[in-house]
Amino acid sequence: MGLSGLAIYKLLPKTNCKECGFPTCLAFAMKLAQKQVELSACPYVSEEAQAALAAASAPPIRLITVGSGDNKIEVGNETVMFRHEKTFFHPPGIFVRVKDTQPLAEVEETVTQVDGYLVERVGIDLSLNGIAVEHASGQADTFAACVEAVRGKTQRPLILIADDPAAMKAGLEKLNGSSPLLYAATADNWEAMAALAKEYKVPVVAYAPDGDLTALANLTEQIKGAGVEDIVLDPGTRGFADSLAALTQLRRLALKKNFRALGYPVITFPGEGADSEAEEVMLAGEHIAKYAGFIVLDHFDPATAYILLTMRLNIYTDPQKPIQVSPGIYEINGPGPDSPLLTTTNFSLTYFSVAGEVDGSAVPSWLLICDSEGMSVLTAWAAGNFDAEVIAKAVKTFGVESKINHHKIVIPGFVAVISGELEEELPGWEVRVGPREAVDIPAYLKNVWN
Ligand code: SF4
């Protein structure tokens, strides 16, 4: 169990100096007990107190790293049950499984497709995280050859799936220390698997069947006792209801009860609980929301990968920090002095929707992006972050008048109400009310502007 806020308070300097950002040491202690701040925020904690507070300040879900270099993925360190309480920090790694019983050419083709899959959304590049290689052949040499072929096609993180420690070792030998995740240590093989994890300094999955969390906790304690700190959990549940219940219980035990034996990320295999590819995607979506750390898919399809990556992006975006683009004047389709000038907010989704439609219209245009603190049009208007004053200020700040030889500006239809005020803020300008929806911009530019 972690320390209570009062127990932590007794170990703090009690000077109320406020340097941690809280008005009192007691307020800081309460936040520390709730895992909502880092102990390092207080620069005056003594070494003695630091040691005593280590348990209280340690993350309730251990951070696990798989892979190395730019492609590595880190999972864990989550502190809340629901993203609106703060945010979720480390998006689950999404992997695609291949088996060593498949022809190597087929394996290599899948790996090449997964490795090269890259899509952009709201200015952010999205890709899958890695490959899981399964030892299904029963032959250690075959598994090693498959691992080698996979590594030859991607530097992304790998998960090695094998029950047999000898096969696992043969696979590990092909990876030159690039830190894969081992799947899995069970009640039968944990000593050998833990020894491999320790020898190669890699994380290992602890597996217990049928959602038996007591057995899972016992197994992680045994693995930890063998000297392995980096553990991932597989509670053995595969369906919609049982995996939701098990993953929720695991998260609650780690966060609410500070139960260290289960304070690790979880791996899931949605394809094993689904009757179809579509169901696999739905189950993977459930696991993204609650509460997988690693998700191993059995199928790769660019269309469904896009759905899952978008969902992951949405859920792991900090709800208190909307994704924003920089305010400024953007050129689309090579505009000149006579080109139309449109304006909107700097909420990423708004920017990319508007910019995409303007781009698609092929009409050279200027797009003035105002600093609306990352809010969408109506929200920003309601909050006073996208009113006549803000737009007029952006016109002046970004030197719009030096780029165009007309004085016309198109505002989003949703804020038509500010057109009069904007004309007052920008004397001599004509304010035109554009469409409400971005999708109507091309027709507006072609038919109304001209
Ligand atoms: Fe107390 Fe440390 Fe915060 Fe100062 S920085 S108020 S000593 S907890």
XYZ file of C-alpha atoms and ligand atoms in Angstrom:
458
model
C 0.000 0.000 0.000
C 1.155 3.564 -0.629
C 1.532 6.153 2.084
C -1.389 8.370 3.029
C -1.245 12.097 2.395
C -0.681 12.775 6.100
C 2.111 10.193 6.326
C 3.804 11.820 3.338
C 3.298 15.280 4.859
C 5.248 14.258 7.962
C 8.271 13.563 5.750
C 8.167 16.882 3.868
C 10.077 20.038 4.966
C 6.810 21.791 6.034
C 8.087 25.225 5.016
C 5.164 25.946 2.656
C 7.601 27.641 0.285
C 5.267 26.988 -2.723
C 8.098 26.085 -5.117
C 6.342 22.827 -6.006
C 3.415 24.831 -7.345
C 1.156 24.110 -4.361
C 0.312 26.605 -1.615
C 1.302 24.245 1.215
C 3.333 21.110 1.844
C 0.104 19.420 2.897
C -1.556 20.147 -0.444
C 1.498 18.744 -2.226
C 1.445 15.653 0.001
C -2.205 14.991 -0.815
C -1.505 15.199 -4.546
C 1.525 12.933 -4.188
C -0.571 10.347 -2.372
C -2.991 10.413 -5.318
C -0.068 9.922 -7.767
C -0.923 13.200 -9.440
C 2.482 14.840 -8.983
C 6.107 13.717 -8.971
C 8.147 13.833 -5.781
C 10.877 15.632 -7.738
C 8.627 18.732 -7.847
C 9.788 19.499 -4.296
C 13.498 20.377 -4.363
C 13.875 20.231 -0.577
C 13.079 16.600 0.247
C 15.905 15.037 2.288
C 17.596 11.826 1.126
C 16.106 10.027 4.098
C 12.625 11.188 3.238
C 13.188 10.349 -0.431
C 13.925 6.749 0.447
C 10.863 6.550 2.654
C 8.700 8.115 -0.035
C 9.991 5.954 -2.852
C 7.079 3.561 -2.593
C 4.580 6.403 -2.551
C 6.114 8.164 -5.525
C 6.821 5.076 -7.674
C 4.413 4.777 -10.593
C 1.615 2.335 -9.771
C 1.941 0.779 -13.245
C 5.530 0.107 -14.221
C 6.856 1.694 -17.411
C 7.904 -1.042 -19.837
C 10.083 -0.376 -22.875
C 10.131 -2.686 -25.903
C 12.541 -2.152 -28.789
C 15.303 0.392 -28.965
C 16.245 3.655 -30.638
C 13.645 5.787 -32.395
C 11.280 2.844 -32.832
C 11.054 1.851 -29.181
C 7.674 1.879 -27.491
C 7.065 2.726 -23.848
C 3.914 1.568 -22.111
C 2.696 1.955 -18.519
C 3.030 4.769 -15.962
C -0.702 5.434 -16.158
C -2.186 7.245 -13.192
C -5.938 7.489 -13.766
C -8.890 5.242 -14.494
C -10.543 7.760 -16.822
C -8.807 10.101 -19.215
C -10.876 13.123 -18.152
C -9.400 12.829 -14.634
C -6.040 13.894 -16.077
C -4.912 12.121 -19.237
C -3.669 8.732 -20.423
C 0.049 8.942 -21.063
C 1.381 6.012 -23.089
C -0.712 4.753 -26.025
C -0.833 0.967 -26.379
C 1.540 -0.561 -28.886
C -0.317 -2.162 -31.781
C 1.443 -5.209 -33.236
C 0.589 -7.631 -36.041
C 1.252 -11.348 -35.587
C 3.011 -13.605 -38.079
C 3.736 -17.308 -37.558
C 6.772 -19.374 -38.397
C 4.520 -21.894 -40.161
C 3.795 -19.334 -42.886
C 6.064 -19.264 -45.948
C 8.873 -16.784 -45.310
C 7.948 -14.779 -48.409
C 4.430 -14.313 -47.017
C 5.801 -13.295 -43.621
C 8.149 -10.797 -45.232
C 5.367 -9.308 -47.317
C 3.151 -8.765 -44.258
C 6.044 -7.275 -42.302
C 6.909 -4.944 -45.179
C 3.296 -3.742 -45.374
C 3.048 -3.176 -41.620
C 6.436 -1.482 -41.479
C 5.609 0.879 -44.327
C 2.101 1.776 -43.194
C 2.003 5.493 -42.427
C -0.977 7.836 -42.380
C -1.355 11.425 -41.288
C -4.141 12.841 -39.188
C -4.330 16.422 -37.908
C -0.688 16.832 -38.802
C 0.431 13.795 -36.803
C 2.026 10.729 -38.418
C 0.388 7.485 -37.324
C 1.871 4.016 -37.742
C 1.704 0.560 -36.231
C 4.317 -0.313 -33.645
C 5.727 -3.709 -34.468
C 5.471 -7.388 -35.242
C 4.733 -10.392 -33.033
C 6.459 -13.560 -34.252
C 4.893 -16.823 -33.081
C 6.654 -20.153 -32.729
C 3.950 -22.425 -34.152
C 6.175 -24.864 -36.031
C 7.615 -26.672 -33.010
C 11.091 -26.238 -34.494
C 13.537 -23.849 -32.810
C 15.526 -23.409 -36.034
C 12.410 -22.539 -38.020
C 11.412 -19.973 -35.407
C 14.901 -18.440 -35.425
C 14.847 -18.205 -39.231
C 11.458 -16.506 -39.124
C 12.638 -14.014 -36.474
C 15.700 -13.277 -38.599
C 13.559 -12.745 -41.710
C 11.251 -10.394 -39.802
C 14.178 -8.412 -38.415
C 15.522 -8.160 -41.956
C 12.376 -6.275 -42.989
C 11.740 -4.026 -39.991
C 13.541 -2.322 -37.140
C 10.287 -1.882 -35.251
C 9.899 -3.597 -31.852
C 9.166 -7.332 -31.811
C 7.232 -9.640 -29.535
C 8.532 -13.220 -29.543
C 5.798 -15.758 -28.845
C 7.040 -19.188 -27.766
C 6.309 -21.652 -24.953
C 9.579 -23.467 -25.430
C 12.534 -21.664 -23.779
C 14.967 -23.260 -26.251
C 13.046 -21.819 -29.205
C 12.807 -18.474 -27.432
C 16.555 -18.432 -26.937
C 17.122 -19.276 -30.615
C 14.924 -16.313 -31.569
C 16.631 -13.968 -29.114
C 20.007 -14.862 -30.583
C 18.893 -13.353 -33.904
C 18.076 -9.946 -32.485
C 21.417 -8.557 -31.314
C 20.082 -7.007 -28.144
C 17.199 -5.055 -29.691
C 15.023 -5.754 -26.641
C 11.929 -7.685 -27.742
C 9.086 -8.605 -25.399
C 9.007 -12.314 -24.505
C 5.625 -14.073 -24.486
C 5.144 -15.855 -22.152
C 6.210 -17.090 -18.739
C 3.640 -19.534 -17.364
C 3.314 -21.612 -14.205
C 5.175 -24.373 -16.086
C 8.081 -22.521 -17.684
C 8.526 -19.326 -15.668
C 11.946 -20.189 -14.269
C 13.488 -20.720 -17.717
C 11.682 -17.708 -19.205
C 12.676 -15.463 -16.313
C 16.275 -16.646 -16.732
C 16.154 -15.673 -20.419
C 14.588 -12.289 -19.624
C 17.335 -11.670 -17.079
C 20.167 -12.863 -19.352
C 19.027 -10.770 -22.333
C 17.711 -7.868 -20.226
C 14.286 -7.905 -21.881
C 10.736 -7.686 -20.534
C 8.628 -10.812 -20.226
C 4.882 -11.470 -20.174
C 3.414 -13.365 -17.224
C 0.437 -15.480 -18.344
C -2.247 -17.021 -16.148
C -5.328 -18.635 -17.700
C -9.016 -17.736 -17.433
C -8.707 -14.385 -15.685
C -7.202 -15.920 -12.544
C -5.650 -12.764 -11.101
C -4.460 -14.517 -7.942
C -2.421 -16.942 -10.014
C -1.186 -14.039 -12.130
C -0.052 -12.088 -9.045
C 1.724 -15.156 -7.657
C 3.490 -15.638 -10.988
C 4.700 -12.039 -11.186
C 6.060 -12.320 -7.649
C 7.966 -15.452 -8.635
C 9.374 -13.784 -11.762
C 10.317 -10.692 -9.772
C 11.944 -12.897 -7.174
C 14.088 -14.337 -9.962
C 15.456 -10.853 -10.622
C 13.211 -9.634 -13.477
C 11.587 -6.234 -12.940
C 10.059 -5.602 -16.367
C 6.882 -7.655 -16.594
C 3.743 -7.459 -18.740
C 0.490 -9.180 -17.762
C -1.756 -11.538 -19.718
C -4.760 -12.469 -17.577
C -5.809 -15.058 -20.168
C -9.167 -13.450 -20.951
C -10.074 -13.136 -24.620
C -13.751 -12.130 -25.058
C -15.460 -8.741 -24.850
C -16.923 -9.050 -21.353
C -14.261 -11.077 -19.575
C -11.345 -9.029 -20.909
C -13.120 -5.767 -20.057
C -13.724 -7.023 -16.512
C -10.183 -8.352 -16.057
C -8.419 -5.314 -17.513
C -10.568 -2.942 -15.463
C -9.902 -4.931 -12.309
C -6.173 -4.933 -13.022
C -6.165 -1.165 -13.496
C -8.174 -0.634 -10.308
C -5.935 -2.918 -8.260
C -2.838 -1.097 -9.489
C -4.154 2.447 -9.079
C -6.641 2.279 -6.242
C -5.057 -0.447 -4.099
C -1.448 0.150 -5.162
C -1.149 -3.631 -5.512
C 2.402 -3.929 -6.797
C 2.166 -7.554 -7.921
C -0.248 -6.474 -10.657
C 1.195 -3.006 -11.304
C 2.236 -3.729 -14.899
C 0.856 -3.079 -18.406
C -1.365 -5.706 -20.018
C -1.091 -7.476 -23.376
C -4.173 -8.574 -25.352
C -4.897 -10.727 -28.416
C -8.248 -9.543 -29.811
C -8.117 -11.983 -32.735
C -8.320 -14.890 -30.284
C -11.639 -13.695 -28.890
C -13.255 -12.682 -32.182
C -15.308 -14.617 -34.733
C -14.392 -12.336 -37.624
C -11.916 -9.675 -38.654
C -14.526 -7.002 -37.973
C -15.033 -8.325 -34.456
C -11.270 -8.352 -33.928
C -11.171 -4.632 -34.706
C -14.051 -3.938 -32.289
C -12.346 -5.910 -29.548
C -9.057 -4.123 -30.228
C -10.976 -0.843 -29.893
C -12.278 -1.962 -26.509
C -8.723 -2.763 -25.456
C -7.456 0.638 -26.600
C -10.102 2.304 -24.448
C -9.714 -0.022 -21.443
C -6.799 -0.735 -20.702
C -4.320 -2.586 -22.885
C -0.612 -1.759 -23.072
C 0.151 -4.031 -26.030
C -2.398 -5.253 -28.603
C -1.506 -8.091 -30.973
C -3.677 -8.262 -34.106
C -3.953 -11.336 -36.299
C -4.787 -9.359 -39.418
C -3.384 -6.304 -41.122
C -5.724 -4.188 -43.187
C -4.877 -0.531 -43.879
C -8.531 0.493 -43.537
C -9.015 -1.003 -40.092
C -5.532 0.004 -38.959
C -6.517 3.613 -39.665
C -9.610 3.266 -37.476
C -7.629 1.882 -34.560
C -4.817 4.413 -34.856
C -7.295 7.294 -34.992
C -9.146 5.953 -31.970
C -5.872 5.550 -30.100
C -4.864 9.103 -30.968
C -8.190 10.464 -29.732
C -8.168 8.569 -26.463
C -4.550 9.366 -25.666
C -4.796 13.062 -26.481
C -4.649 15.163 -23.329
C -8.246 16.393 -22.894
C -6.929 19.580 -21.302
C -4.612 20.369 -24.219
C -6.390 20.359 -27.574
C -4.147 19.570 -30.516
C -3.270 22.906 -32.057
C -1.553 24.343 -35.078
C 0.500 27.532 -34.915
C -1.432 30.731 -35.534
C -0.338 32.551 -38.678
C -1.135 33.166 -42.331
C -1.018 29.972 -44.392
C -0.631 29.808 -48.182
C -2.740 27.217 -49.985
C -2.434 26.522 -53.725
C 0.083 29.357 -54.235
C -2.058 32.461 -53.544
C -1.397 35.949 -54.925
C -2.513 39.453 -53.874
C -6.011 38.960 -55.352
C -6.635 35.584 -53.730
C -9.388 35.166 -51.148
C -8.601 35.434 -47.453
C -10.363 33.045 -45.085
C -10.013 32.798 -41.337
C -10.649 30.171 -38.705
C -9.314 28.903 -35.355
C -6.140 26.997 -34.536
C -7.844 23.778 -33.354
C -6.024 21.144 -35.395
C -9.114 19.341 -36.596
C -10.655 22.650 -37.692
C -7.476 23.742 -39.444
C -7.003 20.485 -41.327
C -10.679 20.288 -42.297
C -10.662 23.841 -43.689
C -7.186 23.624 -45.234
C -8.066 20.285 -46.838
C -11.212 21.675 -48.454
C -9.466 24.838 -49.661
C -6.663 22.715 -51.069
C -9.176 20.422 -52.760
C -10.939 23.406 -54.335
C -7.727 24.250 -56.251
C -8.482 27.941 -55.602
C -5.308 29.775 -54.490
C -6.161 31.176 -51.047
C -4.818 32.693 -47.852
C -5.879 31.059 -44.599
C -5.537 33.201 -41.479
C -5.305 31.031 -38.366
C -6.118 32.865 -35.150
C -4.851 31.949 -31.705
C -8.024 30.517 -30.173
C -6.229 28.324 -27.626
C -6.873 25.247 -29.722
C -10.663 25.500 -29.606
C -13.079 24.839 -32.438
C -15.016 27.748 -33.950
C -18.160 27.834 -31.825
C -16.401 26.869 -28.604
C -13.761 29.522 -29.158
C -16.400 32.135 -29.968
C -18.346 31.268 -26.800
C -15.128 31.520 -24.766
C -14.154 34.847 -26.294
C -11.177 33.328 -28.088
C -12.474 33.870 -31.617
C -14.211 37.207 -31.659
C -13.788 40.375 -33.720
C -10.912 41.595 -31.564
C -8.968 38.328 -31.880
C -9.398 38.191 -35.661
C -8.476 41.865 -36.116
C -5.392 41.341 -33.966
C -4.358 38.346 -36.113
C -4.798 40.398 -39.295
C -2.369 42.972 -37.902
C 0.054 40.573 -36.186
C 0.607 38.431 -39.269
C 0.943 41.334 -41.739
C -2.040 40.293 -43.834
C -2.339 43.695 -45.531
C 1.153 43.353 -46.986
C 0.134 40.143 -48.788
C -3.184 41.095 -50.383
C -4.436 44.065 -52.376
C -8.064 43.791 -51.303
C -9.758 44.208 -47.938
C -12.115 41.286 -47.825
C -12.083 38.513 -45.230
C -14.277 35.399 -45.063
C -15.352 34.296 -41.570
C -16.936 30.924 -40.740
C -20.723 30.881 -41.085
C -21.092 29.826 -37.455
C -19.837 33.230 -36.282
C -21.827 35.375 -38.722
C -22.952 37.357 -35.674
C -19.525 38.999 -35.312
C -19.365 40.383 -38.861
C -20.520 43.886 -37.814
C -18.097 44.063 -34.890
C -15.255 42.888 -37.117
C -15.956 45.642 -39.636
C -15.672 48.084 -36.746
C -12.376 46.545 -35.661
C -11.088 46.569 -39.254
C -12.218 49.897 -40.748
C -12.446 49.778 -44.525
C -12.697 46.007 -44.661
C -15.568 43.998 -46.038
C -16.437 40.995 -43.892
C -18.036 38.138 -45.800
C -19.804 35.258 -44.125
C -18.625 31.923 -45.465
C -20.160 28.490 -45.119
C -20.792 26.865 -41.761
C -19.259 23.559 -42.788
C -15.791 23.121 -44.256
C -17.163 20.762 -46.874
C -19.040 23.672 -48.494
C -15.929 25.844 -48.891
C -14.966 24.702 -52.435
C -18.394 25.611 -53.799
C -18.271 28.920 -51.920
C -14.872 29.829 -53.323
C -15.836 28.933 -56.868
C -19.375 30.298 -56.953
C -19.745 32.993 -54.303
C -16.303 34.544 -53.844
C -15.793 35.058 -57.556
Fe 6.628 22.123 0.801
Fe 8.479 21.229 -0.886
Fe 6.239 22.307 -1.857
Fe 8.039 23.845 -0.608
S 8.339 22.747 -2.536
S 5.803 23.867 -0.344
S 8.817 22.456 0.932
S 6.407 20.450 -0.656
